[in-house]
XYZ file of C-alpha atoms in Angstrom:
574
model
C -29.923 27.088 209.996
C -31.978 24.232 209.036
C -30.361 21.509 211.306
C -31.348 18.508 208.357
C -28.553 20.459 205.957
C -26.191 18.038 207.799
C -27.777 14.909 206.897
C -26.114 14.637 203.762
C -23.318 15.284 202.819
C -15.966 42.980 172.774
C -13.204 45.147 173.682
C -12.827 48.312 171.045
C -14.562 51.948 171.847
C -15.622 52.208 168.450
C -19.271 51.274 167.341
C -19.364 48.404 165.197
C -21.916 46.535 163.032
C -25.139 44.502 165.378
C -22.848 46.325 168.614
C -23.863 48.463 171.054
C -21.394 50.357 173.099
C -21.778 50.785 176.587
C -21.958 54.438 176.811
C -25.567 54.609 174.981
C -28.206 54.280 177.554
C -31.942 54.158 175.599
C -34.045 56.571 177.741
C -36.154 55.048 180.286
C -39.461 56.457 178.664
C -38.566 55.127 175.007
C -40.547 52.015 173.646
C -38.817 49.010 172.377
C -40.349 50.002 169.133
C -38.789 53.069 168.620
C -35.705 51.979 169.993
C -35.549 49.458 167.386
C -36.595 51.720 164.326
C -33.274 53.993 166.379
C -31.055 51.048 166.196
C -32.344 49.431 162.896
C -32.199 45.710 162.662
C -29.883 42.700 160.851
C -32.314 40.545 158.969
C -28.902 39.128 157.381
C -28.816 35.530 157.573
C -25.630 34.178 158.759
C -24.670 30.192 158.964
C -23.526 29.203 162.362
C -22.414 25.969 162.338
C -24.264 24.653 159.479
C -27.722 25.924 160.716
C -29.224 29.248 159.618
C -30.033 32.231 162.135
C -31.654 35.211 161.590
C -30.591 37.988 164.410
C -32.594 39.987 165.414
C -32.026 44.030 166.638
C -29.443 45.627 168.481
C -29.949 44.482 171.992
C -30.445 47.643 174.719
C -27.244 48.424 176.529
C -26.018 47.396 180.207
C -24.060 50.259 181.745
C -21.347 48.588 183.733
C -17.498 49.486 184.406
C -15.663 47.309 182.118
C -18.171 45.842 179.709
C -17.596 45.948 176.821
C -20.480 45.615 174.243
C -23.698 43.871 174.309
C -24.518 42.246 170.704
C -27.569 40.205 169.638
C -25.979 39.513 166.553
C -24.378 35.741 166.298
C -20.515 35.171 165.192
C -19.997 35.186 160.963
C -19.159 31.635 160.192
C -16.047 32.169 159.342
C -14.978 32.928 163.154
C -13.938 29.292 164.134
C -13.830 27.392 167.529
C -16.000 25.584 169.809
C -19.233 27.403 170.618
C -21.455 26.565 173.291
C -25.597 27.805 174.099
C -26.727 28.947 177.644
C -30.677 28.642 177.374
C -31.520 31.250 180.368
C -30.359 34.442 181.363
C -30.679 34.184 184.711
C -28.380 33.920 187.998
C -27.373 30.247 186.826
C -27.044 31.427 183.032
C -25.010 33.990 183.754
C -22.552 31.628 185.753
C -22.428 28.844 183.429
C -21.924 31.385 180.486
C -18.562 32.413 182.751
C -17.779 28.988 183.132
C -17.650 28.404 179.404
C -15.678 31.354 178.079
C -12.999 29.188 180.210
C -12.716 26.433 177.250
C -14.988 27.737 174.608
C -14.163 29.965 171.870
C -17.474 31.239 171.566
C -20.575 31.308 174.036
C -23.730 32.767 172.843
C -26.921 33.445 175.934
C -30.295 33.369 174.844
C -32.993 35.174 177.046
C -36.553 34.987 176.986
C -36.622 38.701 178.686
C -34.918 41.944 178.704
C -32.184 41.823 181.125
C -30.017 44.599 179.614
C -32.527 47.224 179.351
C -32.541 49.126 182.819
C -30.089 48.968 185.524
C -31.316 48.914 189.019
C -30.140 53.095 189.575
C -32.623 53.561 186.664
C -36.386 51.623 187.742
C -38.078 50.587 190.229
C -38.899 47.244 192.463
C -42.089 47.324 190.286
C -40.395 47.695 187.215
C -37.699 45.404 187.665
C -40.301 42.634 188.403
C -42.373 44.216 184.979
C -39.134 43.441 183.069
C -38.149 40.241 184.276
C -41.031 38.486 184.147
C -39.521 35.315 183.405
C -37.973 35.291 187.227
C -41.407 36.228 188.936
C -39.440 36.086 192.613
C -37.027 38.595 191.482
C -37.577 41.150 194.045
C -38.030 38.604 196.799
C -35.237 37.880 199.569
C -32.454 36.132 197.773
C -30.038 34.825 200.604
C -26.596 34.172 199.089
C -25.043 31.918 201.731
C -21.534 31.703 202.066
C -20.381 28.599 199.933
C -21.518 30.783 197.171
C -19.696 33.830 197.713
C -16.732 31.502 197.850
C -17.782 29.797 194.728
C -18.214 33.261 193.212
C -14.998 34.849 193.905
C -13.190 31.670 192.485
C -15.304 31.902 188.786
C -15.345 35.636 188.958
C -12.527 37.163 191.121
C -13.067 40.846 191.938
C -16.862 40.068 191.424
C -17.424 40.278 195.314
C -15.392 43.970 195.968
C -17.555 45.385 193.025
C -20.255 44.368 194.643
C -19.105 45.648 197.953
C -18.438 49.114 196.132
C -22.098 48.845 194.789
C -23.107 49.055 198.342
C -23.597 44.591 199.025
C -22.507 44.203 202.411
C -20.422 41.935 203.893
C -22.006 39.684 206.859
C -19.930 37.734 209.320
C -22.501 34.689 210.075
C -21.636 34.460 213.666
C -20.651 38.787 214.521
C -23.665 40.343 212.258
C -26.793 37.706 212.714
C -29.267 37.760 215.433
C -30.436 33.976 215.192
C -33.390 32.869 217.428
C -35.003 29.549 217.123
C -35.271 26.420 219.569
C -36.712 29.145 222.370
C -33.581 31.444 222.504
C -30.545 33.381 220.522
C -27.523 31.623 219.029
C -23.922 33.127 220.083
C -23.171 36.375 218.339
C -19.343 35.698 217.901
C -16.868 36.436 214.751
C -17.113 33.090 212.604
C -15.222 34.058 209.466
C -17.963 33.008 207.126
C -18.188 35.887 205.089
C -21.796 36.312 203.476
C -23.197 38.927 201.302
C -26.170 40.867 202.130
C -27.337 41.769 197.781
C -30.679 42.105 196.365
C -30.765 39.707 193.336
C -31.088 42.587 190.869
C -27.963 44.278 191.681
C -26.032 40.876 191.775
C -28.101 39.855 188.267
C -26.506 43.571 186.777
C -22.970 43.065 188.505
C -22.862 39.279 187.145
C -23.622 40.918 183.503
C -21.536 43.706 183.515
C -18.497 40.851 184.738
C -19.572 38.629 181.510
C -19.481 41.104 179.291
C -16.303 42.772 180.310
C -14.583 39.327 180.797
C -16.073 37.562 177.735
C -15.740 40.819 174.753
C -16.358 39.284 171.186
C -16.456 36.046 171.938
C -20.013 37.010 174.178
C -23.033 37.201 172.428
C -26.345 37.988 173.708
C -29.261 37.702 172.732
C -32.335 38.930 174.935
C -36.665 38.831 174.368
C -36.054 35.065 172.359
C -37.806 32.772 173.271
C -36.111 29.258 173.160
C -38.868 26.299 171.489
C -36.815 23.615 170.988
C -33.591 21.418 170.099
C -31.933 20.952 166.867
C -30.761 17.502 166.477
C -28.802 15.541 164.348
C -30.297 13.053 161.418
C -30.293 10.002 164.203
C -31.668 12.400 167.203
C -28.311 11.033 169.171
C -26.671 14.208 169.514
C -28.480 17.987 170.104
C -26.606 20.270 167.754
C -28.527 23.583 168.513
C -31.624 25.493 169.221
C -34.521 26.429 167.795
C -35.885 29.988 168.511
C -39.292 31.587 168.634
C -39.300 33.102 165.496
C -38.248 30.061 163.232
C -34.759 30.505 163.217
C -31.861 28.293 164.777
C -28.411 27.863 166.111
C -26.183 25.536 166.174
C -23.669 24.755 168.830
C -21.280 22.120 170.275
C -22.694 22.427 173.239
C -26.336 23.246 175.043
C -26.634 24.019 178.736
C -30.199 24.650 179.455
C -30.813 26.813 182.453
C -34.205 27.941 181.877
C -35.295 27.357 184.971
C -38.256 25.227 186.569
C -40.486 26.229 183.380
C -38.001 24.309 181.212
C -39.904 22.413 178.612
C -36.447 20.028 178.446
C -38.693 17.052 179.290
C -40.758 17.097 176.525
C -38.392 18.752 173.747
C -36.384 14.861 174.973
C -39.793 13.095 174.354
C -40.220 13.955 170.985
C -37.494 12.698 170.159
C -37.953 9.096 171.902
C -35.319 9.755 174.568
C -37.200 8.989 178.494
C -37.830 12.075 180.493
C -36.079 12.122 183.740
C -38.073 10.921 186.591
C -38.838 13.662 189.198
C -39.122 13.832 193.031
C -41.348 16.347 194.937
C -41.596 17.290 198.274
C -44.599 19.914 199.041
C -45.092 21.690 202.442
C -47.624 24.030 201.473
C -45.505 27.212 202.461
C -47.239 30.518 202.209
C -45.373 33.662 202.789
C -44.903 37.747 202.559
C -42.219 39.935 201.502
C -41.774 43.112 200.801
C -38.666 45.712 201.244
C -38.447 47.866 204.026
C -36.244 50.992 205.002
C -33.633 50.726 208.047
C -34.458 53.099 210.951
C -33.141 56.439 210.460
C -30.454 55.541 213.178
C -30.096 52.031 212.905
C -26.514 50.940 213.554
C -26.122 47.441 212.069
C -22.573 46.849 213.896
C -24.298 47.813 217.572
C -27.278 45.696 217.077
C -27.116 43.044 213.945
C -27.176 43.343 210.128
C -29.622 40.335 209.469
C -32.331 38.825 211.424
C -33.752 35.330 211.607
C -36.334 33.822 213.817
C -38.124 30.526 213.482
C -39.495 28.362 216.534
C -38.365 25.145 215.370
C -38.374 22.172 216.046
C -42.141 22.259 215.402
C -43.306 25.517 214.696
C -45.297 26.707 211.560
C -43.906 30.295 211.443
C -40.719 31.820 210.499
C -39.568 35.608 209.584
C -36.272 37.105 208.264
C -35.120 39.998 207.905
C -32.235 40.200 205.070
C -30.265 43.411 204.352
C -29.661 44.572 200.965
C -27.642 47.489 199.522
C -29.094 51.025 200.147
C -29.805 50.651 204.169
C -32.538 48.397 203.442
C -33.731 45.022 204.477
C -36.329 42.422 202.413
C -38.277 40.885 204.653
C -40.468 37.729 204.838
C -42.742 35.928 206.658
C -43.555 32.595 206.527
C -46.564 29.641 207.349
C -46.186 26.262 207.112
C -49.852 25.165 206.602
C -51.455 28.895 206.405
C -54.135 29.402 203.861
C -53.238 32.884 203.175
C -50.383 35.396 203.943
C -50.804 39.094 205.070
C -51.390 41.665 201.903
C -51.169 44.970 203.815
C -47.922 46.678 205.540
C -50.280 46.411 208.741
C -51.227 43.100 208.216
C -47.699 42.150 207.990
C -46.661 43.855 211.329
C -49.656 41.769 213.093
C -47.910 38.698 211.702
C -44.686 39.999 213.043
C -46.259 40.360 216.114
C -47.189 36.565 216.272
C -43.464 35.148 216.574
C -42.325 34.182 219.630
C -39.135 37.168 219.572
C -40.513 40.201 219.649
C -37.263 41.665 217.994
C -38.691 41.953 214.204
C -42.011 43.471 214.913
C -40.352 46.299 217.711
C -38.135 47.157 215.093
C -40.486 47.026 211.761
C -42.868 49.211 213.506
C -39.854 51.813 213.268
C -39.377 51.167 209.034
C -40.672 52.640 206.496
C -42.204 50.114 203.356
C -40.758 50.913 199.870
C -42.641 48.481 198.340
C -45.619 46.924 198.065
C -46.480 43.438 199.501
C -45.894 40.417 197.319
C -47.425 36.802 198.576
C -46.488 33.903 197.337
C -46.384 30.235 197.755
C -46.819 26.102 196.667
C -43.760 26.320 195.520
C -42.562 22.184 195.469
C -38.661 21.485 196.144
C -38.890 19.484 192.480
C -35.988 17.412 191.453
C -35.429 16.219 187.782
C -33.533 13.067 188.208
C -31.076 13.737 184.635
C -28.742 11.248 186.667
C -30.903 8.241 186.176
C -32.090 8.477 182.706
C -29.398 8.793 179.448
C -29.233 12.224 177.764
C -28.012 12.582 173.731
C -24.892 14.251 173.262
C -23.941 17.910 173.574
C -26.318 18.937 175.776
C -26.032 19.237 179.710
C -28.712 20.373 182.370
C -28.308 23.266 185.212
C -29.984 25.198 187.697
C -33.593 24.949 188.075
C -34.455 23.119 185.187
C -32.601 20.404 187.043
C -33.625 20.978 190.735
C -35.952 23.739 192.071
C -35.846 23.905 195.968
C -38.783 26.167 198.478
C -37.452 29.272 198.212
C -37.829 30.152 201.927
C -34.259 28.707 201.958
C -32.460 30.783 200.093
C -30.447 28.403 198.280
C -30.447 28.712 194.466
C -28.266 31.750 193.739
C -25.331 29.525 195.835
C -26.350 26.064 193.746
C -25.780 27.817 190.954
C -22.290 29.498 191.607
C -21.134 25.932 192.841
C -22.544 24.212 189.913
C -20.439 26.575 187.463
C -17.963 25.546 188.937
C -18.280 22.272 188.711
C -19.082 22.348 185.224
C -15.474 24.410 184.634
C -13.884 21.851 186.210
C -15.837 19.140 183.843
C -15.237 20.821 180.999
C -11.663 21.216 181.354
C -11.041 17.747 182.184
C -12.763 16.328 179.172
C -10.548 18.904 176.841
C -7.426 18.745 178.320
C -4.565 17.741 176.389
C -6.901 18.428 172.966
C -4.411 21.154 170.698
C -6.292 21.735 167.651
C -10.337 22.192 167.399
C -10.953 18.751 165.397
C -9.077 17.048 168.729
C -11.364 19.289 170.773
C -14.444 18.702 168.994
C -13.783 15.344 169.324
C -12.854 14.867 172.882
C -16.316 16.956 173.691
C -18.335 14.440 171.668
C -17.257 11.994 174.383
C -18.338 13.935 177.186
C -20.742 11.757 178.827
C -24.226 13.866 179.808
C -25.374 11.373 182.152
C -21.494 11.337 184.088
C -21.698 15.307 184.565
C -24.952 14.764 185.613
C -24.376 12.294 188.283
C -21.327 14.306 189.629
C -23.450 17.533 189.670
C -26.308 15.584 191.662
C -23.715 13.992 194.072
C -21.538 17.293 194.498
C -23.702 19.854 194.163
C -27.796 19.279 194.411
C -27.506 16.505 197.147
C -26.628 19.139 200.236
C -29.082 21.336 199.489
C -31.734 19.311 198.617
C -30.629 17.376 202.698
C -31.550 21.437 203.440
C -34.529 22.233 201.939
C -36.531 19.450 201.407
C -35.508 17.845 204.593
C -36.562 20.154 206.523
C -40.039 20.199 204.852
C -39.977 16.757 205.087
C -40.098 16.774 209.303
C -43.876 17.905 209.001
C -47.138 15.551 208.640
C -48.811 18.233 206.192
C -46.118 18.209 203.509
C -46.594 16.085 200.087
C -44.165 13.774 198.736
C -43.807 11.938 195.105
C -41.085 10.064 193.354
C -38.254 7.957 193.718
C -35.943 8.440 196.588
C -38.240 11.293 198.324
C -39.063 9.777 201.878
C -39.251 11.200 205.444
C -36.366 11.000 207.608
C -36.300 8.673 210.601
C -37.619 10.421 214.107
C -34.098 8.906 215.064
C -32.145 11.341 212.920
C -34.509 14.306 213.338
C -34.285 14.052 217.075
C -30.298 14.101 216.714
C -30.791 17.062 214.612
C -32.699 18.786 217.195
C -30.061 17.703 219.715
C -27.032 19.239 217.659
C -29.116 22.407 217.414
C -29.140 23.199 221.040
C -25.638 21.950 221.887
C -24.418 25.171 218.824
C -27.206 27.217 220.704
C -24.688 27.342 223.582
C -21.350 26.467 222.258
C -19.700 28.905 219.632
C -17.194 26.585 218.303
C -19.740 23.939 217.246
C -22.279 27.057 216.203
C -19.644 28.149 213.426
C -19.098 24.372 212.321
C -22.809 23.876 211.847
C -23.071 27.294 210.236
C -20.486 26.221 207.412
C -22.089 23.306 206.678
C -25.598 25.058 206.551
C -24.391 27.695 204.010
C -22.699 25.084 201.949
C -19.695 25.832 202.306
C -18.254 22.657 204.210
C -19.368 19.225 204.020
C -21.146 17.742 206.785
C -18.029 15.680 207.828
C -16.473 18.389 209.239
C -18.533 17.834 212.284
C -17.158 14.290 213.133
C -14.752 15.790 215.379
C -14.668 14.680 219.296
C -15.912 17.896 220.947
C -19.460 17.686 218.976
C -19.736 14.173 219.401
C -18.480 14.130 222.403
C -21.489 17.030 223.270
C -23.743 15.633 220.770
C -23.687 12.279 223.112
C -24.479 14.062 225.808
C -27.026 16.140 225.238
C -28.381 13.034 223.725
C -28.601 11.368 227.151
C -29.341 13.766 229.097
C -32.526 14.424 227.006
C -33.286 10.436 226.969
C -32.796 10.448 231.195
C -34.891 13.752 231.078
C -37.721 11.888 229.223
C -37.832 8.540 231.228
C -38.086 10.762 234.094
C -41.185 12.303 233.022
C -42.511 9.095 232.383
C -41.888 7.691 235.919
C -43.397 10.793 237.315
C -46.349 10.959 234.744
C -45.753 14.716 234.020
C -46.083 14.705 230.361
C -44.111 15.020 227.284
C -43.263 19.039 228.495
C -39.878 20.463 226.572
C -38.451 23.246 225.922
C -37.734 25.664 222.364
C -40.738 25.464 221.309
C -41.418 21.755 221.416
C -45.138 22.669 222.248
C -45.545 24.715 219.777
C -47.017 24.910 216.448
C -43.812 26.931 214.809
C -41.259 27.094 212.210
C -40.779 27.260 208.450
C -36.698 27.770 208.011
C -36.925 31.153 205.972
C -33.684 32.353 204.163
C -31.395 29.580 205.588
C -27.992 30.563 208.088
């Protein structure tokens, strides 16, 4: 609960032509090489939208309950209708792809990897990692926080009770969370903010398996292509497609890239004399440890707690959570602000336990078993791409992590991008409504302003959870900052921070306020209500009388949570 988050506010059974259907699953031991002689390939080229593509093969199947088929081969030109690109396959692909089968005809998702190929029943941690190699913190904690399980059931409704059925589970934020920070626990209480306790793989295949059931023939997808650039128009005004790996392109009315902090958007804009966007960094040299653990044999989640956090803020260096995933299993992570290196070994990771200030988490890891290995990681920069301030050509819009990458010891992205989807829905269907036929349509999505969707999507959307993550970084001498707008916070506001954080430490009602707001799923206003600033005022002064007193006496600074400590990273944000 990082207290600065409230600073700021193809539907037939029968096989057809470049489709796979569902119930062929490639055996795990195959190569892509023979599975591709199998298959055979379309070297057929095809016009899409005036630009030539050449398809490639037969993508590898997804098994899923209601998908229908997965195709790598592009719409014939003679299917008509607005068709839009989603550069990225990822968590943020996937939603904006959903977002656009709302008021496109046609969406087609490129992928640098191989998301289709395995399902999560069929490989390994290791192998899932091997695969998707594009998202190299695949198989680390992925918290998905409440505003976007909300966000998720309103783009894909059902999406959460497959999930469920797939073995997710559902977390009440107050009931199921053991939360210690600022020297003690936070009330254990029903709150009604439901969460999700998911790995990211098994949401990755459920997200799939709801596009491609949802989204039939008007779906394509097309996985291992790598993306190298725009296609423009003679005056370089307007982006009317991509350019792919292999020399071929497609066109489109629309491009959302979602490629994720690697995105080469920047300089694909240079070429072309538009001004990259300016970019903000904040840098507090995080290192950390994760790794997924079994639950004790007789571990009952509803008598003791489902997740586990515990930090020793408001200025400690080290932070551990312990997140539960499907399969009676938690992913676990420690973190350092400031360390130099982060433990390797499944023992060195139970001495770092060891070091928090709860000795919860290291009594009960010494009683799980590891299921995989150890993964460090770290220097990973919340990095903002300021699209709002600089114009963008037409037909193309920005997403995701190619537009603002946060320190993943928040857990944050997976519930940006469900929340930016939907923004972009609602965008999309503003711009077109009222528009009958497809030259009216065309034409009303030729005025869609880049730069306007933009701007909302910063102030909407990025602004809260940026307040989260990189305000919290910001509250410590050691982290880095660069570019316009990123600045510490007053000691004013911190210390009011602190303040509200101990006044929800001991009051439930104000706890579950500053929990929605946390998860993103309120805005911060909902806290100007007498009783917390009525509290809020008082804990205020009686910290100020507390301090002059010292002073009189000559005792110190003293405190209390862990004031005197050298503590907390916020890991996997509640």
């Amino acid at each position: 609960m990082p207290m600065a988050a409230i600073a700021v506010n193809c539907q037939s059974s029968r096989c057809q032509p470049g489709l796979v259907p569902i119930t062929h699953v490639a055996p795990k031991t195959a190569s892509r090489q023979t599975l591709a002689r199998q298959r055979g390939t379309q070297t057929r080229s095809i016009l899409y939208n005036g630009l030539t593509s050449f398809p490639r093969a037969s993508c590898k199947s997804l098994v899923g309950k209601g998908a229908a088929f997965v195709t790598s081969r592009a719409p014939t030109s003679d299917q008509q209708g607005l068709h839009a690109i989603v550069v990225g396959g990822g968590v943020m692909g996937l939603f904006a792809a959903q977002a656009l089968l709302d008021t496109f005809d046609r969406v087609t998702l490129v992928e640098r990897n191989d998301p289709l190929r395995a399902t999560v029943a069929s490989e390994s941690w290791e192998e899932t990692s091997n695969r998707r190699s594009g998202v190299p913190q695949i198989n680390q904690p992925h918290n998905f926080l409440v505003g976007g399980v909300m966000a998720m059931e309103e783009l894909m409704p059902g999406c959460r009770q497959q999930l469920l059925a797939r073995g997710a589970l559902e977390l009440d934020l107050g009931k199921d969370v053991a939360y210690h920070d600022y020297g003690g626990l936070f009330p254990r209480c029903v709150s009604g903010l439901k969460g999700l306790g998911v790995s990211r793989r098994l949401l990755e295949e459920e997200l799939y398996a709801y596009l491609l059931s949802t989204g039939g023939k008007r779906l394509c997808v097309i996985p291992r292509t790598m993306v190298t650039g725009l296609a423009w128009d003679a005056n370089h005004q307007t982006v009317v497609g991509i350019h792919c790996g292999d020399g071929s392109q497609l066109g489109a009315d629309l491009v959302v890239e979602a490629s994720g902090r690697r995105s080469s958007l920047p300089e694909w804009l240079a070429e072309k004399g538009w001004a990259p966007p300016p970019e903000r960094r904040v840098l507090a040299k995080v290192v950390a440890a994760s790794l997924t653990v079994s639950w004790p044999e007789d571990w009952d989640c509803h008598k003791a707690f489902s997740l586990y956090i515990c930090k020793t803020q408001p200025h400690g260096k080290r932070g551990g959570v312990l997140l539960p995933i499907e399969g009676r299993a938690w992913q676990l992570t420690l973190a350092e602000l400031g360390g130099t290196r982060a433990p390797c070994t499944w023992e060195g990771v139970l001495e770092a336990a060891k070091q928090l200030p709860d000795p919860t988490m290291h009594s009960v890891l010494q009683r799980c078993k590891p299921l995989t290995p150890v993964n460090n990681y770290g220097g990973w920069p919340n990095i903002r791409r300021c699209y709002d301030l600089c114009p963008l050509p037409r037909g193309l819009l920005v997403v995701g992590d190619a537009v603002q990458g946060l320190n993943p010891v928040y857990g944050q992205g997976m519930t940006v991008a469900a929340q930016t989807a939907l923004l972009l829905r609602q965008q999309l269907a503003e711009a077109l409504a009222g528009a009958r036929d497809l030259p009216a349509r065309r034409r009303r999505l030729a005025g869609l302003s880049g730069q306007a969707f933009q701007r909302a999507l910063a102030t909407d959307v990025l602004e809260p959870a940026w307040a989260l993550a990189a305000g919290t970084d910001l509250r410590y001498p050691t982290t880095t900052v660069s570019g316009p707008g990123a600045r510490r916070p007053p000691a004013s506001l911190t210390a009011t921070l602190d303040c509200l954080a101990r006044v929800a430490q001991r009051d439930a009602r104000i706890y579950g306020l500053v929990l929605a707001v946390a998860h993103l799923a309120a805005p911060s206003r909902v806290l100007l209500v007498p009783r917390v600033l009525f509290n809020l005022a008082w804990q205020l002064l009686k910290e100020a009388l507390a301090r002059a007193s010292r002073r009189l006496l000559g005792t110190g600074a003293g405190g209390r949570g862990g004031e005197e400590q050298e503590g907390p990273v916020t890991v996997a944000a509640t």
